[in-house]
XYZ file of C-alpha atoms in Angstrom:
402
model
C 137.713 141.091 101.626
C 134.737 138.901 100.419
C 132.044 139.864 97.704
C 128.724 138.047 97.156
C 126.591 138.707 94.071
C 123.237 137.171 93.000
C 122.116 138.073 89.535
C 124.859 140.758 89.291
C 123.331 142.415 92.386
C 125.533 142.871 95.398
C 124.652 140.952 98.673
C 125.916 143.108 101.618
C 127.964 140.710 103.897
C 126.910 140.621 107.372
C 128.820 137.694 109.136
C 131.392 135.294 108.049
C 132.650 131.948 109.399
C 134.899 129.283 107.806
C 131.665 127.678 106.521
C 128.924 130.284 106.275
C 128.551 133.693 104.834
C 125.406 135.750 105.757
C 124.267 138.903 103.441
C 121.617 140.870 102.549
C 120.392 140.877 99.129
C 119.761 144.061 97.083
C 116.931 144.807 94.865
C 117.067 143.655 91.228
C 116.028 146.162 88.695
C 116.038 143.825 85.475
C 115.559 140.201 84.913
C 118.437 138.228 83.931
C 119.460 134.484 83.997
C 120.221 133.324 87.633
C 123.849 133.692 88.357
C 125.542 133.541 92.011
C 129.297 134.588 92.549
C 131.235 134.628 95.610
C 134.804 136.205 95.347
C 137.444 135.877 98.134
C 140.277 138.455 97.922
C 143.683 136.826 97.132
C 142.047 133.410 96.655
C 139.515 134.146 93.634
C 135.997 132.825 92.640
C 134.475 130.097 94.497
C 133.513 127.039 92.628
C 129.875 125.693 92.620
C 130.134 121.929 91.616
C 126.712 121.113 93.164
C 125.197 123.836 91.095
C 123.479 125.671 93.910
C 121.175 128.431 92.980
C 119.827 131.611 94.281
C 116.521 132.678 93.010
C 114.718 136.052 93.176
C 111.149 134.860 93.525
C 107.786 136.810 92.560
C 104.784 135.319 94.346
C 101.658 134.704 91.811
C 99.422 136.347 94.447
C 101.316 139.588 95.064
C 100.359 142.760 93.055
C 104.051 143.526 92.754
C 104.469 140.634 90.431
C 102.183 142.312 87.894
C 103.389 145.674 87.908
C 101.172 146.847 91.072
C 98.025 145.506 89.456
C 96.067 142.408 90.281
C 96.941 139.083 89.241
C 95.627 137.559 86.008
C 91.894 136.919 85.831
C 89.999 134.486 83.896
C 90.745 134.225 80.115
C 93.985 136.018 80.459
C 97.503 134.956 78.888
C 100.591 135.146 81.125
C 104.145 135.477 80.013
C 107.048 134.649 82.196
C 110.192 136.078 80.683
C 113.662 134.622 81.080
C 115.189 135.484 84.407
C 111.882 135.709 86.260
C 110.746 133.104 88.526
C 107.318 133.045 89.714
C 105.959 130.988 92.570
C 102.340 129.634 92.039
C 100.983 130.094 95.744
C 97.330 130.191 94.797
C 94.994 128.640 92.212
C 94.247 131.137 89.573
C 91.225 131.438 87.445
C 91.178 129.551 84.330
C 93.642 131.036 81.832
C 94.232 130.887 78.081
C 98.063 130.606 77.546
C 101.052 130.342 79.881
C 104.138 131.073 78.191
C 107.255 130.253 80.324
C 110.676 131.332 79.327
C 111.627 131.940 82.952
C 110.467 129.558 85.760
C 107.117 128.765 87.163
C 107.149 126.801 90.289
C 104.321 125.266 92.483
C 104.425 126.214 96.295
C 104.302 123.143 98.274
C 102.331 124.501 101.192
C 98.807 123.852 100.175
C 96.861 122.093 97.349
C 97.116 123.909 93.871
C 94.967 123.751 90.756
C 95.981 125.386 87.412
C 93.249 125.719 84.503
C 94.500 126.597 81.202
C 94.311 126.038 77.474
C 97.817 126.074 76.628
C 100.962 125.954 78.956
C 104.240 126.340 76.542
C 107.533 126.046 78.235
C 110.192 127.510 75.764
C 113.595 127.508 77.177
C 112.270 128.062 80.623
C 111.428 125.673 83.542
C 108.046 124.158 84.901
C 108.680 122.825 88.442
C 106.228 120.712 90.692
C 108.607 119.290 93.112
C 112.226 117.905 92.460
C 113.640 114.455 92.522
C 115.204 115.154 95.960
C 112.153 117.096 97.239
C 108.713 115.625 95.821
C 105.599 117.826 95.856
C 103.586 116.397 98.787
C 100.437 118.377 98.637
C 97.785 118.017 95.549
C 98.606 119.546 92.351
C 96.021 119.392 89.610
C 96.482 120.695 85.896
C 93.482 120.688 83.723
C 93.939 121.493 80.024
C 90.863 122.749 78.002
C 89.701 122.645 74.624
C 87.597 120.649 72.038
C 88.639 119.093 68.592
C 86.414 121.520 66.466
C 87.033 124.993 67.991
C 90.579 124.840 69.664
C 93.179 126.975 67.999
C 96.023 124.518 66.958
C 99.493 126.050 67.299
C 102.438 124.834 64.873
C 103.914 121.671 65.828
C 102.153 121.268 69.147
C 98.608 121.451 68.312
C 96.139 122.474 71.006
C 95.385 121.385 74.638
C 98.996 120.664 75.704
C 101.930 121.150 77.881
C 104.712 121.736 75.498
C 108.383 121.876 76.123
C 110.748 123.237 73.405
C 114.310 123.168 74.709
C 113.207 123.835 78.383
C 112.997 121.779 81.419
C 109.808 120.185 82.980
C 110.066 118.670 86.522
C 106.953 116.861 87.925
C 107.706 114.723 91.060
C 104.956 113.708 93.290
C 104.594 111.811 96.503
C 106.527 108.614 96.409
C 104.273 105.530 96.173
C 106.120 102.128 96.546
C 105.610 100.052 94.619
C 103.795 101.324 91.837
C 102.438 98.033 91.029
C 102.729 94.461 92.428
C 100.900 91.121 92.217
C 98.246 89.270 94.296
C 99.702 87.011 97.011
C 96.522 84.922 96.804
C 93.400 84.385 94.736
C 90.764 87.008 95.247
C 87.179 85.901 94.836
C 83.660 87.402 93.638
C 82.354 89.521 96.640
C 85.691 90.084 98.295
C 86.614 93.515 99.847
C 90.129 92.599 100.609
C 93.098 91.421 98.940
C 96.563 90.250 100.090
C 99.414 91.428 98.021
C 102.769 90.092 97.255
C 104.395 93.332 98.595
C 104.142 95.708 101.575
C 102.718 98.973 100.021
C 102.496 102.648 101.236
C 99.276 103.355 99.119
C 96.901 105.814 100.684
C 93.240 105.388 101.782
C 90.945 106.954 99.013
C 93.062 105.942 96.299
C 92.184 104.009 93.177
C 93.751 100.730 92.240
C 93.107 98.578 89.256
C 93.183 94.559 89.552
C 93.860 92.884 86.204
C 91.850 90.394 84.677
C 92.578 86.546 85.026
C 90.809 85.575 82.039
C 90.981 86.128 78.357
C 88.518 89.057 78.537
C 90.729 92.077 79.604
C 87.603 93.933 80.529
C 87.432 91.910 83.765
C 89.932 94.132 85.042
C 88.433 96.086 87.912
C 88.713 99.338 89.508
C 88.231 99.656 93.229
C 88.641 102.440 96.066
C 90.938 101.801 98.863
C 89.453 101.967 102.309
C 92.371 100.547 104.480
C 95.944 99.632 103.898
C 97.818 97.269 106.497
C 101.216 96.436 105.069
C 100.386 94.047 102.270
C 96.343 93.629 102.947
C 94.246 96.167 101.258
C 90.570 96.737 101.744
C 88.286 98.525 99.264
C 85.016 99.390 97.981
C 82.818 97.907 95.960
C 83.229 94.332 96.276
C 84.842 92.402 93.288
C 82.545 91.249 90.430
C 85.059 88.731 89.208
C 87.738 86.423 90.653
C 91.392 87.086 90.246
C 93.884 84.471 90.289
C 96.779 84.446 92.762
C 98.718 81.298 92.354
C 102.141 80.673 90.754
C 101.871 77.384 88.830
C 104.732 74.804 88.362
C 105.003 72.783 85.379
C 108.020 70.443 84.617
C 109.825 72.171 87.448
C 109.148 75.603 85.911
C 107.556 78.436 87.689
C 104.926 80.461 85.789
C 103.545 83.398 87.610
C 99.667 83.561 86.894
C 98.965 86.078 89.756
C 96.978 89.107 88.895
C 98.702 92.250 88.760
C 97.651 95.116 91.215
C 98.451 98.849 90.173
C 98.034 102.232 91.896
C 96.069 104.597 89.711
C 96.104 107.771 91.972
C 99.034 110.205 92.246
C 98.969 113.577 93.949
C 100.215 115.281 90.871
C 97.569 114.973 88.087
C 97.440 116.089 84.471
C 94.068 115.905 82.914
C 91.689 116.857 80.109
C 88.724 118.880 80.953
C 85.281 117.124 81.180
C 84.760 117.582 77.492
C 87.580 115.173 76.664
C 85.441 111.847 76.480
C 83.020 113.622 73.859
C 85.301 113.869 71.074
C 88.296 111.780 72.597
C 90.207 114.886 72.484
C 92.405 114.976 75.795
C 95.530 116.661 77.199
C 99.028 115.829 75.933
C 102.422 116.580 76.903
C 105.365 116.800 74.342
C 109.059 117.296 74.565
C 110.583 118.528 71.609
C 113.454 120.798 69.889
C 116.910 119.710 70.505
C 117.580 120.165 74.292
C 114.272 119.680 76.092
C 114.464 117.620 79.619
C 111.399 116.080 80.803
C 111.609 114.350 84.438
C 108.268 112.719 85.452
C 107.971 110.699 88.596
C 104.768 109.813 90.579
C 102.529 111.609 88.177
C 98.889 110.794 87.123
C 97.703 111.347 83.392
C 93.936 111.006 83.106
C 92.061 111.695 79.913
C 95.143 112.460 77.894
C 95.967 111.817 74.394
C 94.047 112.871 71.332
C 92.341 109.965 69.357
C 93.318 109.502 65.556
C 96.114 112.206 65.485
C 99.719 111.312 65.186
C 102.310 113.178 67.754
C 99.237 113.867 70.200
C 100.219 111.421 73.180
C 99.850 111.605 76.922
C 103.747 111.784 77.532
C 105.711 112.277 74.308
C 109.373 112.661 73.705
C 109.848 113.658 69.984
C 112.846 113.550 67.955
C 115.236 114.916 70.642
C 118.271 112.555 70.133
C 120.173 111.949 73.212
C 117.799 112.778 76.231
C 120.182 111.351 79.030
C 118.743 112.632 82.143
C 115.114 112.542 81.211
C 112.672 109.869 82.665
C 109.181 108.498 83.107
C 109.023 106.776 86.555
C 106.143 105.273 88.682
C 103.864 107.218 86.709
C 99.798 106.172 86.174
C 98.589 106.795 82.565
C 95.064 105.716 82.215
C 91.846 106.122 80.268
C 93.617 107.899 77.509
C 92.655 108.246 73.845
C 96.087 107.808 72.301
C 98.760 105.491 73.638
C 100.676 106.311 76.956
C 104.202 106.857 76.632
C 105.846 107.242 73.187
C 109.572 107.119 72.464
C 110.267 108.844 68.973
C 113.721 109.466 67.674
C 115.420 109.571 71.123
C 118.020 107.566 73.120
C 118.812 107.115 76.561
C 115.263 107.797 77.989
C 114.331 105.868 80.885
C 110.759 104.693 81.157
C 110.408 102.544 84.529
C 107.806 101.066 86.778
C 104.888 102.723 85.122
C 101.220 101.693 84.451
C 99.279 102.178 81.181
C 95.741 101.259 81.849
C 92.553 101.559 79.674
C 94.854 102.903 76.603
C 93.702 103.331 72.890
C 96.450 102.112 70.435
C 99.777 100.773 71.288
C 100.576 101.800 75.087
C 104.243 102.052 75.384
C 105.135 102.857 71.708
C 108.863 103.195 70.308
C 108.040 104.756 67.237
C 110.674 104.535 64.383
C 112.670 101.466 65.321
C 115.869 103.547 65.473
C 115.906 104.596 68.925
C 118.729 103.261 70.947
C 120.026 102.797 74.340
C 116.452 103.647 75.922
C 115.563 101.677 79.296
C 111.846 100.407 79.124
C 111.428 98.061 82.090
C 109.178 97.237 85.056
C 106.150 98.732 83.319
C 102.620 97.260 83.551
C 100.162 97.673 80.826
C 96.531 96.359 80.690
C 93.473 96.907 78.768
C 94.896 97.916 75.583
C 92.103 98.921 73.188
C 92.106 99.399 69.570
C 92.401 102.600 67.651
C 90.459 102.489 64.298
C 91.985 105.488 62.734
C 95.728 105.930 63.575
C 98.224 103.365 62.206
C 97.149 100.297 60.622
C 98.670 98.356 63.338
C 96.763 100.113 66.072
C 93.683 98.271 65.016
C 95.388 95.151 66.530
C 97.672 97.011 69.214
C 100.158 95.696 71.349
C 101.012 97.011 74.786
C 104.633 97.010 74.108
C 105.419 98.067 70.497
C 108.770 98.410 68.815
C 108.398 99.384 65.040
């Protein structure tokens, strides 16, 4: 008296208890949007308030995913149609384009790298971990192209991860906190600092210690060699001193302690090695009317394309209400055009991120008509001028509201 179907395919019921049904799925002959139904005679269809999904999944490494032929080779373009879910379980050779109208999900059993010229999520989904189950291995997406020869696609340009009315989820290993401050002054030659907070940062990660002087270039990047609660050892030794004192004037505390931020994340989106030659890095753009972007504990390196409007590391563009989208605990550094751009959207959350060594305004609210966005707890340092963007970018602000 119980019927279960997945994607309109019958699942043959084997056992039933008051809280569980076990069934064997049937073969699915065509791609359809995922739908799960449970029908009980005399009662009707079950509700699904938690939006539980069942997905037929094809492995990238399997020839059956590609019609019995070998998986894509170098230079190929890949199309994932609506209704198909592909599990990326290997690191493929460099590809030209991946067009995602279905789902591409990274398998979290090994380190994965994905090299591509273009990744276009068109009403589909790109999943690297979820908020509830973060991705714990290393995932590296490298985007390729140079300013003079890359083919520019309408609206999105080149060297991109574009999201047109789709969903992008990137959620790396949680790092706590994203940034903190010194507990005490660090001096020239030191290889250890004491922080104001306990951290769970990993050995081998890179941190940046902010300048204490008027010269922002006294910020220093070092490599962690040991972590013990709030004591971090690193290499190489410091070249500058970094102040770690809260001063009190007329009974008012003024926190002058240098900030310390974690730059490394286990999910990395970056431009190729040519990016520095013409300051033409990777960029990620959410656009259309319903695009969703959820980013947490993601690193962007060599992203943004200098002197081009709309080509920013993480960019929410003219979407209106984006409630549910966010950028949290991310590291965006050594960029060629800003860090996070909020353009024509509302209800976006930009929280506890680091923007370091960026060109032009770092956290950029573009039109001044954006409302109900939350921009809090972010750290920006080493904000460099951009000579050929907006006039105001010649004397940029780390936080800019037009």
